[in-house]
Amino acid sequence: MSHTDRLFYRLIEIVGEAHIIKNPDQLKSYSLDGKRPKAVVFPGTIDEISKVVACACEERLAVIPRGNGTKMAMGGIPKKVDIILSTSRLNRIVDSDCDNLTLSAESGMTLGDVQKRLAKEGKGYFLPLDPPFTDKATLGGIVAANSSGPKRLLYGTARDLITGMKAVFPNGDVVVSGGKTVKNVSGYDMCKLLIGSYGTLGIISEITFKLLPLPEKGATLFIPFAALDECVGFTHDILHSQLLPASMDILNAVAIEKMKYRISMPPTGNYLVAIGSEGVSETIERQISEISEIGKRHGALALETATLHSERHHGFWISVRDFAQGLIMENDTNLISLKSNFLVSKYGEMIRSYEKITQALGFDGALICHSGNGVLYSYVMVGKNVRSKTESLVELVGKLTAEAVKNEGNLIVESVPHLIKKRLDVWGQPRSDFLIVLRLKEQIDPAGIFNPGRFVGGI
């Protein structure tokens, strides 16, 4: 029996023949940056994950964790791909305690399914996360990537909402951290350690979240401006007021134009500020009134409002959240998606410099800025003949990264054509804390079997 056949036999013993893919033609669709796995396995329990990982560790095989694949384009080019381990069969709610505002669920469950289930509980509850691809993205993938959306301004990120976690470490051990209530502990906070680790330290298998009741009322305000300075002055005053919007995004003209294909947009303005508000009726009405007055003082061209349950309110934030997917559906498959972070106060400078740099190199750049969070998403439409534009695109990413670093942040390449990816460090400029990450990786995964080469610094 060959080594490969022996591997398949062991995996079949663990998950069953129906839950493993080994056909070469089927494996092509699971290729990662041109590297095809030996097998794709679909464990149905945490115990099965543990046994698959222990087998891989013993054989020194690279394991790539996967949910529904919404974030597989992220990360560096893997050093090798042996086993892709899908969590899609771990899709159960373990404990739903809405009275105490907690939920424990397996990592392969989609956030969309969780939200639908919670909305039907009592008066309605929700998990306050709104990352890209909410309907398809799994809880484990969202947490592993620390993925978030526009509403992080009010509700925070996964780091603020998780109280407990179960994960399988590279030797097959199941590690439990936290729970429904978290008391003071010494040592590493393993939950925080795994959030945003991109599957390089452990495979997240079960997560306990804080919940909130569904808001009584909500609205989206659309406020267009002719000039960026007016737009920035307006958002600055909102951020330094007593108002607490759920989200506040700035879209440039290219982003507005691309959004028109999916939703009716305000007819005028080179920049659009979209503010989402959620809460009790009196609070929303007061926010709308005060935001309108601030907008008038800063030269707003108009003010339009869409209510919580309207198609325009719902459709707009989905389009913002899933902007990259919308561009791809419009057949602009050669797309570079970038995420920059920086000092919150520098969002005006970042938008201005990113527009200038992108235009100077001859590209269209759609910009969506979470202005209260110091996060800017850039979508560069590459068009055809990518090879001929490679040097310009590498230069573009380099200049945008340098601009983010200048403003005390960094840039991550979330998706990019493979030809260009080979020329880039998708994690931006190395930082001094990389040594800490490296030491953690060496301690927890000394054999380097989890996602080798895909995380910061090629670890």
Short mmCIF file of C-alpha atoms in Angstrom, two decimals:
data_model
loop_
_atom_site.label_atom_id
_atom_site.label_comp_id
_atom_site.label_asym_id
_atom_site.label_seq_id
_atom_site.Cartn_x
_atom_site.Cartn_y
_atom_site.Cartn_z
CA MET A 1 0.00 0.00 0.00
CA SER A 2 1.41 3.40 -1.00
CA HIS A 3 1.80 6.25 1.48
CA THR A 4 -1.05 8.17 -0.18
CA ASP A 5 -3.38 5.17 -0.09
CA ARG A 6 -2.56 4.63 3.57
CA LEU A 7 -3.40 8.27 4.28
CA PHE A 8 -6.77 7.97 2.53
CA TYR A 9 -7.54 4.79 4.44
CA ARG A 10 -6.84 6.50 7.78
CA LEU A 11 -8.96 9.53 6.89
CA ILE A 12 -11.83 7.32 5.71
CA GLU A 13 -11.68 5.47 9.03
CA ILE A 14 -12.12 8.80 10.84
CA VAL A 15 -14.79 10.65 8.79
CA GLY A 16 -16.28 7.97 6.53
CA GLU A 17 -15.82 7.58 2.78
CA ALA A 18 -18.80 9.83 2.03
CA HIS A 19 -17.06 12.75 3.74
CA ILE A 20 -13.74 12.80 1.91
CA ILE A 21 -12.87 14.04 -1.57
CA LYS A 22 -9.89 12.42 -3.28
CA ASN A 23 -10.88 12.54 -6.96
CA PRO A 24 -8.29 14.72 -8.78
CA ASP A 25 -10.90 16.42 -10.94
CA GLN A 26 -13.00 17.37 -7.91
CA LEU A 27 -9.93 18.52 -6.00
CA LYS A 28 -9.18 21.14 -8.67
CA SER A 29 -11.97 23.37 -7.35
CA TYR A 30 -10.27 23.37 -3.94
CA SER A 31 -6.87 24.45 -5.29
CA LEU A 32 -5.24 27.28 -3.39
CA ASP A 33 -3.03 29.66 -5.35
CA GLY A 34 -2.51 26.92 -7.92
CA LYS A 35 -1.71 24.17 -5.40
CA ARG A 36 -4.08 21.20 -5.33
CA PRO A 37 -4.64 19.27 -2.09
CA LYS A 38 -4.25 15.53 -1.69
CA ALA A 39 -7.67 15.33 -0.02
CA VAL A 40 -10.55 17.40 1.33
CA VAL A 41 -12.11 16.08 4.52
CA PHE A 42 -15.41 17.01 6.15
CA PRO A 43 -15.38 16.04 9.86
CA GLY A 44 -18.76 16.02 11.57
CA THR A 45 -17.64 16.46 15.19
CA ILE A 46 -14.87 18.11 17.17
CA ASP A 47 -13.54 14.64 18.00
CA GLU A 48 -13.22 13.84 14.29
CA ILE A 49 -11.36 17.12 13.71
CA SER A 50 -9.00 16.19 16.52
CA LYS A 51 -8.29 12.77 14.99
CA VAL A 52 -7.73 14.21 11.48
CA VAL A 53 -5.32 16.82 12.85
CA ALA A 54 -3.46 14.25 14.96
CA CYS A 55 -3.07 12.08 11.84
CA ALA A 56 -1.76 15.05 9.83
CA CYS A 57 0.66 15.98 12.61
CA GLU A 58 2.02 12.43 12.73
CA GLU A 59 2.50 12.39 8.94
CA ARG A 60 3.80 16.02 8.84
CA LEU A 61 1.04 17.03 6.40
CA ALA A 62 -0.08 20.62 5.88
CA VAL A 63 -3.68 21.26 7.00
CA ILE A 64 -5.64 24.18 5.55
CA PRO A 65 -8.82 24.98 7.54
CA ARG A 66 -11.84 26.00 5.45
CA GLY A 67 -15.43 27.00 6.13
CA ASN A 68 -17.44 27.96 3.06
CA GLY A 69 -14.41 29.40 1.27
CA THR A 70 -15.35 33.09 1.40
CA LYS A 71 -11.91 34.11 2.69
CA MET A 72 -9.64 31.59 0.96
CA ALA A 73 -8.23 34.31 -1.33
CA MET A 74 -6.74 36.02 1.70
CA GLY A 75 -3.26 35.26 2.97
CA GLY A 76 0.07 34.48 1.37
CA ILE A 77 0.83 31.69 -1.07
CA PRO A 78 0.96 28.44 0.95
CA LYS A 79 4.22 26.52 1.16
CA LYS A 80 2.25 23.33 0.59
CA VAL A 81 -1.35 22.09 0.60
CA ASP A 82 -1.95 18.50 1.70
CA ILE A 83 -5.32 18.34 3.46
CA ILE A 84 -8.10 20.88 3.32
CA LEU A 85 -10.23 20.44 6.43
CA SER A 86 -13.76 21.79 6.00
CA THR A 87 -15.87 22.66 9.04
CA SER A 88 -19.11 22.86 7.03
CA ARG A 89 -20.63 19.81 8.78
CA LEU A 90 -20.18 21.40 12.21
CA ASN A 91 -23.33 23.46 11.82
CA ARG A 92 -25.28 23.08 15.05
CA ILE A 93 -26.29 25.47 17.83
CA VAL A 94 -24.93 23.95 21.02
CA ASP A 95 -26.64 26.26 23.54
CA SER A 96 -29.07 29.13 23.01
CA ASP A 97 -29.66 31.17 26.18
CA CYS A 98 -31.34 34.32 24.92
CA ASP A 99 -32.57 35.22 28.41
CA ASN A 100 -28.94 35.63 29.43
CA LEU A 101 -27.90 36.95 25.99
CA THR A 102 -25.47 34.17 25.08
CA LEU A 103 -25.21 31.68 22.24
CA SER A 104 -22.82 28.77 21.70
CA ALA A 105 -22.58 27.41 18.15
CA GLU A 106 -20.29 25.21 16.10
CA SER A 107 -17.87 26.97 13.81
CA GLY A 108 -19.27 25.66 10.51
CA MET A 109 -22.64 27.33 10.98
CA THR A 110 -23.18 30.38 8.78
CA LEU A 111 -23.82 33.73 10.38
CA GLY A 112 -26.90 34.14 8.18
CA ASP A 113 -28.46 30.96 9.61
CA VAL A 114 -27.68 32.09 13.15
CA GLN A 115 -29.33 35.47 12.59
CA LYS A 116 -32.48 33.85 11.16
CA ARG A 117 -32.75 31.50 14.14
CA LEU A 118 -32.21 34.28 16.68
CA ALA A 119 -34.75 36.61 15.05
CA LYS A 120 -37.47 34.03 15.80
CA GLU A 121 -36.57 33.69 19.48
CA GLY A 122 -38.98 35.60 21.73
CA LYS A 123 -39.06 39.27 20.73
CA GLY A 124 -36.02 38.71 18.53
CA TYR A 125 -32.26 38.75 19.09
CA PHE A 126 -29.16 39.06 16.94
CA LEU A 127 -25.42 38.56 16.94
CA PRO A 128 -24.04 42.07 16.33
CA LEU A 129 -21.61 41.21 13.54
CA ASP A 130 -22.05 42.21 9.88
CA PRO A 131 -18.94 41.01 8.01
CA PRO A 132 -18.75 40.49 4.23
CA PHE A 133 -20.65 37.48 2.86
CA THR A 134 -22.83 37.22 5.98
CA ASP A 135 -25.20 34.73 4.37
CA LYS A 136 -22.41 32.34 3.38
CA ALA A 137 -19.52 33.01 5.78
CA THR A 138 -19.14 30.56 8.66
CA LEU A 139 -18.71 31.64 12.28
CA GLY A 140 -15.28 30.03 12.41
CA GLY A 141 -14.08 31.80 9.29
CA ILE A 142 -15.38 35.16 10.49
CA VAL A 143 -13.62 34.78 13.84
CA ALA A 144 -10.38 33.38 12.38
CA ALA A 145 -10.15 36.41 10.08
CA ASN A 146 -11.56 38.83 12.68
CA SER A 147 -13.86 39.92 9.89
CA SER A 148 -16.20 42.84 10.54
CA GLY A 149 -18.46 45.28 8.74
CA PRO A 150 -19.81 48.84 8.94
CA LYS A 151 -21.61 48.33 12.28
CA ARG A 152 -18.37 47.72 14.17
CA LEU A 153 -18.53 51.45 14.97
CA LEU A 154 -21.28 50.76 17.53
CA TYR A 155 -21.00 47.06 18.33
CA GLY A 156 -17.28 46.36 18.02
CA THR A 157 -15.66 43.28 16.49
CA ALA A 158 -15.50 39.59 17.35
CA ARG A 159 -12.97 40.39 20.07
CA ASP A 160 -15.69 42.33 21.91
CA LEU A 161 -18.40 39.69 21.50
CA ILE A 162 -16.75 36.33 22.24
CA THR A 163 -16.69 34.89 25.77
CA GLY A 164 -15.63 31.31 25.07
CA MET A 165 -14.16 29.01 22.46
CA LYS A 166 -13.15 25.41 21.69
CA ALA A 167 -10.32 24.80 19.25
CA VAL A 168 -8.22 21.89 18.05
CA PHE A 169 -4.49 22.51 18.28
CA PRO A 170 -1.85 21.04 15.92
CA ASN A 171 -1.19 17.96 18.05
CA GLY A 172 -4.91 17.11 18.08
CA ASP A 173 -5.62 18.43 21.58
CA VAL A 174 -8.99 20.11 22.11
CA VAL A 175 -8.41 23.36 24.03
CA VAL A 176 -11.29 25.07 25.84
CA SER A 177 -11.09 28.74 26.83
CA GLY A 178 -13.71 30.88 28.58
CA GLY A 179 -17.40 30.05 28.52
CA LYS A 180 -20.81 31.64 29.04
CA THR A 181 -19.36 33.76 31.84
CA VAL A 182 -15.69 34.74 31.95
CA LYS A 183 -13.85 35.32 35.22
CA ASN A 184 -10.37 36.68 35.75
CA VAL A 185 -7.72 34.15 34.69
CA SER A 186 -3.95 34.11 34.42
CA GLY A 187 -1.92 33.25 31.34
CA TYR A 188 -2.90 33.65 27.69
CA ASP A 189 -6.47 34.56 26.78
CA MET A 190 -6.77 31.82 24.16
CA CYS A 191 -9.94 33.34 22.69
CA LYS A 192 -8.16 36.59 21.89
CA LEU A 193 -5.13 34.65 20.65
CA LEU A 194 -7.17 32.69 18.08
CA ILE A 195 -9.27 35.63 16.84
CA GLY A 196 -7.59 36.92 13.70
CA SER A 197 -5.00 34.10 13.64
CA TYR A 198 -6.21 32.86 10.21
CA GLY A 199 -6.18 29.23 11.25
CA THR A 200 -2.41 29.17 11.89
CA LEU A 201 -2.63 28.28 15.60
CA GLY A 202 -5.75 26.15 15.90
CA ILE A 203 -8.96 25.12 14.17
CA ILE A 204 -11.83 26.95 15.84
CA SER A 205 -14.61 24.44 16.45
CA GLU A 206 -17.14 26.03 18.81
CA ILE A 207 -17.72 29.65 19.86
CA THR A 208 -19.76 31.36 22.58
CA PHE A 209 -21.01 34.85 21.75
CA LYS A 210 -22.78 37.70 23.50
CA LEU A 211 -26.17 38.56 21.97
CA LEU A 212 -28.36 41.68 21.84
CA PRO A 213 -32.12 42.17 21.41
CA LEU A 214 -33.11 43.30 17.91
CA PRO A 215 -33.29 47.11 17.71
CA GLU A 216 -36.72 48.66 17.94
CA LYS A 217 -36.09 51.03 15.06
CA GLY A 218 -33.39 51.94 12.58
CA ALA A 219 -32.67 54.22 9.66
CA THR A 220 -30.02 55.06 7.08
CA LEU A 221 -29.24 58.67 6.24
CA PHE A 222 -27.68 59.46 2.84
CA ILE A 223 -25.81 62.79 2.84
CA PRO A 224 -23.94 63.71 -0.39
CA PHE A 225 -21.21 66.38 -0.59
CA ALA A 226 -19.49 68.08 -3.50
CA ALA A 227 -16.05 68.29 -1.85
CA LEU A 228 -14.06 65.96 0.40
CA ASP A 229 -13.24 68.73 2.90
CA GLU A 230 -16.94 69.35 3.53
CA CYS A 231 -17.52 65.64 3.90
CA VAL A 232 -14.68 65.23 6.40
CA GLY A 233 -15.76 68.28 8.41
CA PHE A 234 -19.26 66.83 8.70
CA THR A 235 -18.13 63.36 9.82
CA HIS A 236 -15.64 64.91 12.25
CA ASP A 237 -18.45 66.78 13.99
CA ILE A 238 -20.58 63.61 14.17
CA LEU A 239 -17.73 61.64 15.72
CA HIS A 240 -17.09 64.34 18.32
CA SER A 241 -20.76 64.77 19.23
CA GLN A 242 -22.91 62.83 21.70
CA LEU A 243 -24.49 60.92 18.81
CA LEU A 244 -23.88 57.16 18.60
CA PRO A 245 -24.48 55.96 15.03
CA ALA A 246 -24.24 52.24 14.30
CA SER A 247 -22.18 52.90 11.17
CA MET A 248 -20.77 55.84 9.23
CA ASP A 249 -19.20 55.19 5.84
CA ILE A 250 -17.77 57.53 3.23
CA LEU A 251 -17.97 56.49 -0.44
CA ASN A 252 -16.06 58.22 -3.22
CA ALA A 253 -17.47 58.88 -6.71
CA VAL A 254 -16.26 55.57 -8.19
CA ALA A 255 -17.87 53.58 -5.37
CA ILE A 256 -21.11 55.54 -5.74
CA GLU A 257 -21.19 54.84 -9.47
CA LYS A 258 -20.63 51.11 -8.94
CA MET A 259 -23.39 51.03 -6.30
CA LYS A 260 -25.92 52.52 -8.73
CA TYR A 261 -26.21 49.15 -10.45
CA ARG A 262 -27.58 47.62 -7.26
CA ILE A 263 -29.47 50.35 -5.44
CA SER A 264 -30.90 53.82 -6.04
CA MET A 265 -28.28 56.35 -4.93
CA PRO A 266 -28.55 60.10 -4.24
CA PRO A 267 -28.35 61.91 -7.60
CA THR A 268 -25.65 64.46 -6.73
CA GLY A 269 -22.29 64.66 -4.97
CA ASN A 270 -18.73 63.41 -5.43
CA TYR A 271 -18.75 61.87 -1.95
CA LEU A 272 -21.50 60.22 0.02
CA VAL A 273 -21.73 59.82 3.77
CA ALA A 274 -24.06 56.99 4.78
CA ILE A 275 -25.01 56.86 8.46
CA GLY A 276 -26.83 53.92 9.99
CA SER A 277 -28.68 54.42 13.28
CA GLU A 278 -30.25 51.71 15.45
CA GLY A 279 -32.04 51.83 18.80
CA VAL A 280 -35.29 53.04 20.32
CA SER A 281 -37.61 55.27 18.28
CA GLU A 282 -36.96 58.48 20.25
CA THR A 283 -33.20 58.12 19.87
CA ILE A 284 -33.40 57.54 16.12
CA GLU A 285 -35.66 60.54 15.56
CA ARG A 286 -33.31 62.76 17.57
CA GLN A 287 -30.27 61.51 15.67
CA ILE A 288 -31.91 62.16 12.30
CA SER A 289 -32.80 65.71 13.36
CA GLU A 290 -29.36 66.56 14.76
CA ILE A 291 -27.46 64.96 11.87
CA SER A 292 -29.57 66.97 9.42
CA GLU A 293 -28.63 70.22 11.14
CA ILE A 294 -24.92 69.34 11.19
CA GLY A 295 -25.12 68.40 7.49
CA LYS A 296 -26.63 71.76 6.56
CA ARG A 297 -23.82 73.60 8.36
CA HIS A 298 -21.23 71.74 6.30
CA GLY A 299 -22.82 72.23 2.88
CA ALA A 300 -24.62 68.93 2.39
CA LEU A 301 -26.28 68.80 -1.02
CA ALA A 302 -29.27 66.82 0.25
CA LEU A 303 -30.42 64.43 2.95
CA GLU A 304 -32.43 61.30 2.31
CA THR A 305 -33.63 58.73 4.82
CA ALA A 306 -34.42 55.03 4.47
CA THR A 307 -36.09 53.18 7.35
CA LEU A 308 -34.99 49.92 8.97
CA HIS A 309 -37.23 47.48 7.11
CA SER A 310 -37.15 49.21 3.74
CA GLU A 311 -35.50 47.53 0.77
CA ARG A 312 -33.23 50.53 0.27
CA HIS A 313 -31.88 50.49 3.85
CA HIS A 314 -31.27 46.75 3.81
CA GLY A 315 -29.97 46.64 0.24
CA PHE A 316 -27.54 49.52 0.72
CA TRP A 317 -25.67 47.99 3.65
CA ILE A 318 -25.54 44.58 1.98
CA SER A 319 -24.04 46.26 -1.10
CA VAL A 320 -21.45 48.05 1.02
CA ARG A 321 -20.66 44.92 2.99
CA ASP A 322 -20.36 42.69 -0.10
CA PHE A 323 -18.96 45.32 -2.45
CA ALA A 324 -16.21 43.09 -3.88
CA GLN A 325 -18.69 40.31 -4.65
CA GLY A 326 -20.89 42.81 -6.49
CA LEU A 327 -18.00 43.92 -8.69
CA ILE A 328 -17.12 40.33 -9.54
CA MET A 329 -20.73 39.62 -10.47
CA GLU A 330 -20.49 42.53 -12.89
CA ASN A 331 -17.72 40.52 -14.64
CA ASP A 332 -14.89 42.62 -13.27
CA THR A 333 -13.05 39.51 -12.11
CA ASN A 334 -9.59 41.10 -12.28
CA LEU A 335 -10.07 42.98 -9.05
CA ILE A 336 -7.66 43.95 -6.31
CA SER A 337 -9.28 44.28 -2.90
CA LEU A 338 -7.29 46.08 -0.20
CA LYS A 339 -7.94 46.87 3.45
CA SER A 340 -5.99 49.67 5.13
CA ASN A 341 -5.99 50.75 8.75
CA PHE A 342 -4.67 53.99 10.20
CA LEU A 343 -5.21 56.57 12.94
CA VAL A 344 -8.94 57.31 13.09
CA SER A 345 -8.29 61.05 12.72
CA LYS A 346 -6.47 60.53 9.39
CA TYR A 347 -9.32 59.21 7.25
CA GLY A 348 -9.59 62.43 5.24
CA GLU A 349 -5.90 62.41 4.34
CA MET A 350 -6.09 58.71 3.48
CA ILE A 351 -9.02 59.09 1.09
CA ARG A 352 -7.40 62.08 -0.62
CA SER A 353 -3.99 60.44 -1.04
CA TYR A 354 -5.44 57.08 -2.15
CA GLU A 355 -7.50 58.76 -4.86
CA LYS A 356 -4.49 60.75 -6.04
CA ILE A 357 -2.13 57.75 -6.13
CA THR A 358 -4.63 55.46 -7.88
CA GLN A 359 -5.55 58.02 -10.53
CA ALA A 360 -1.90 58.93 -11.18
CA LEU A 361 -1.17 55.30 -12.08
CA GLY A 362 -4.15 55.13 -14.42
CA PHE A 363 -6.58 52.97 -12.41
CA ASP A 364 -10.12 53.36 -11.13
CA GLY A 365 -10.35 52.96 -7.38
CA ALA A 366 -13.60 52.60 -5.48
CA LEU A 367 -13.09 53.67 -1.86
CA ILE A 368 -15.33 52.87 1.10
CA CYS A 369 -14.11 54.22 4.43
CA HIS A 370 -15.43 53.21 7.86
CA SER A 371 -14.65 56.72 9.04
CA GLY A 372 -15.18 56.11 12.74
CA ASN A 373 -12.93 53.04 12.83
CA GLY A 374 -9.85 54.01 10.83
CA VAL A 375 -10.50 51.39 8.15
CA LEU A 376 -10.47 52.03 4.39
CA TYR A 377 -11.42 49.45 1.76
CA SER A 378 -10.00 50.04 -1.72
CA TYR A 379 -11.20 48.19 -4.81
CA VAL A 380 -8.99 48.61 -7.86
CA MET A 381 -10.55 47.64 -11.18
CA VAL A 382 -7.67 46.13 -13.14
CA GLY A 383 -9.47 45.29 -16.39
CA LYS A 384 -7.98 43.01 -19.02
CA ASN A 385 -4.33 42.23 -19.83
CA VAL A 386 -3.23 41.90 -16.22
CA ARG A 387 0.28 40.83 -17.22
CA SER A 388 0.99 44.11 -18.98
CA LYS A 389 -0.09 46.04 -15.87
CA THR A 390 1.82 44.00 -13.32
CA GLU A 391 4.58 46.53 -12.64
CA SER A 392 2.12 49.40 -12.26
CA LEU A 393 -0.07 47.39 -9.90
CA VAL A 394 2.86 46.31 -7.74
CA GLU A 395 3.91 49.96 -7.58
CA LEU A 396 0.34 50.98 -6.69
CA VAL A 397 0.07 48.55 -3.77
CA GLY A 398 3.50 49.64 -2.54
CA LYS A 399 2.57 53.32 -2.55
CA LEU A 400 -0.79 52.72 -0.86
CA THR A 401 0.93 50.61 1.81
CA ALA A 402 3.49 53.35 2.44
CA GLU A 403 0.70 55.89 2.83
CA ALA A 404 -1.06 53.71 5.42
CA VAL A 405 2.20 53.20 7.33
CA LYS A 406 2.83 56.96 7.27
CA ASN A 407 -0.50 57.37 9.05
CA GLU A 408 0.48 54.78 11.69
CA GLY A 409 -1.33 51.85 10.10
CA ASN A 410 -0.78 49.17 7.48
CA LEU A 411 -2.37 47.55 4.43
CA ILE A 412 -3.58 44.00 3.78
CA VAL A 413 -4.20 42.64 0.29
CA GLU A 414 -7.45 40.70 0.62
CA SER A 415 -7.64 39.45 -2.96
CA VAL A 416 -5.47 39.89 -6.04
CA PRO A 417 -4.76 38.01 -9.28
CA HIS A 418 -2.18 35.26 -8.67
CA LEU A 419 0.29 36.79 -11.14
CA ILE A 420 0.54 39.90 -8.97
CA LYS A 421 0.26 38.10 -5.64
CA LYS A 422 3.62 36.42 -6.27
CA ARG A 423 5.22 39.88 -6.29
CA LEU A 424 3.65 41.21 -3.09
CA ASP A 425 3.75 40.81 0.65
CA VAL A 426 -0.01 40.62 1.14
CA TRP A 427 0.35 41.48 4.85
CA GLY A 428 1.90 44.87 4.24
CA GLN A 429 4.97 46.25 5.95
CA PRO A 430 6.47 44.01 8.69
CA ARG A 431 6.00 45.31 12.24
CA SER A 432 8.03 44.89 15.39
CA ASP A 433 5.41 42.64 17.01
CA PHE A 434 5.99 39.98 14.34
CA LEU A 435 8.54 38.30 16.62
CA ILE A 436 5.82 37.70 19.21
CA VAL A 437 3.60 36.06 16.58
CA LEU A 438 6.53 33.96 15.37
CA ARG A 439 7.32 32.72 18.88
CA LEU A 440 3.69 31.81 19.50
CA LYS A 441 3.62 29.85 16.24
CA GLU A 442 6.83 28.03 17.16
CA GLN A 443 5.45 27.09 20.57
CA ILE A 444 1.96 26.01 19.49
CA ASP A 445 2.70 24.59 16.02
CA PRO A 446 6.40 23.67 15.95
CA ALA A 447 5.92 21.37 12.95
CA GLY A 448 4.21 24.16 11.01
CA ILE A 449 1.29 22.05 9.79
CA PHE A 450 -1.47 24.70 10.00
CA ASN A 451 -1.69 27.02 6.98
CA PRO A 452 2.09 27.05 6.32
CA GLY A 453 3.23 30.22 4.60
CA ARG A 454 -0.13 31.96 4.57
CA PHE A 455 0.12 34.20 7.64
CA VAL A 456 2.21 37.26 8.48
CA GLY A 457 5.88 36.87 7.59
CA GLY A 458 5.22 33.59 5.78
CA ILE A 459 4.66 31.59 8.99
#
